[in-house]
Coordinates of C-alpha atoms in Angstrom, one line a residue:
X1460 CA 0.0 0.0 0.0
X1461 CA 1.3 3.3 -0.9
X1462 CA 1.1 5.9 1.5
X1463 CA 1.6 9.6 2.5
X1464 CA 5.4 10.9 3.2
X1465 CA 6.3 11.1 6.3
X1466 CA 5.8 14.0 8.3
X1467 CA 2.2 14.5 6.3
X1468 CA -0.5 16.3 8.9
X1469 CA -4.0 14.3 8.5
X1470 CA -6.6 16.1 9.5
X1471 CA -10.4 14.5 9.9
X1472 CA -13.1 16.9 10.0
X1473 CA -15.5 16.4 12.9
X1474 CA -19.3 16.7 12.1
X1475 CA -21.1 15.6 8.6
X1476 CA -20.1 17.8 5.9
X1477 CA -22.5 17.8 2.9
X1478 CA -20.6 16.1 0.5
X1479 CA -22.3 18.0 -2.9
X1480 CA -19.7 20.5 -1.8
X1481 CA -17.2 21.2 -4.8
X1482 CA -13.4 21.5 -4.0
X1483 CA -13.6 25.5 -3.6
X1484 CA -16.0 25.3 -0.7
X1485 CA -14.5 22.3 1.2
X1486 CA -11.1 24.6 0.8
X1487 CA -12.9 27.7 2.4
X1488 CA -14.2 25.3 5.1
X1489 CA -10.6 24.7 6.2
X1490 CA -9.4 28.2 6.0
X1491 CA -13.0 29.0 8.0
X1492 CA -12.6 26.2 10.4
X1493 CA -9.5 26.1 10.8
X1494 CA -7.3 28.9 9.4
X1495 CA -5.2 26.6 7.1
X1496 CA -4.0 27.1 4.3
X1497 CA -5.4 24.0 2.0
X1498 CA -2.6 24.2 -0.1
X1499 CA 0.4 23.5 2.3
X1500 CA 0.6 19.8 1.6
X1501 CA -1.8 18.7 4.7
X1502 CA -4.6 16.0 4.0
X1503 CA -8.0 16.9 5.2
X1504 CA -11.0 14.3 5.8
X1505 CA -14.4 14.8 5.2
X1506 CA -17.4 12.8 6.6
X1507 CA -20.9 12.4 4.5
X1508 CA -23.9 11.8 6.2
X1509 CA -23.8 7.7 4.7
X1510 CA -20.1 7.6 5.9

């Protein structure tokens, strides 16, 4: 199994995120929630309602 470098930050997103979401508004949810940037190289998890 191939996996992330080391070092990589995961992040998982607590709560159910509506999952029609495109890219640009799952990116403003982490610079919202959590004032990241989603470009530095992190990997954020998001949770449907089914998941």
């Amino acid at each position: 199994m191939i996996g992330p470098p080391p070092g990589t930050r995961v992040y998982l997103a607590c709560g159910v995120t509506d999952m029609r979401s495109g890219m640009d508004r799952l990116s403003a949810l982490v610079q919202q929630s959590l004032g990241a940037n989603p470009f530095d190289g992190a990997v954020y998890l998001f949770r449907g309602r089914k998941g």
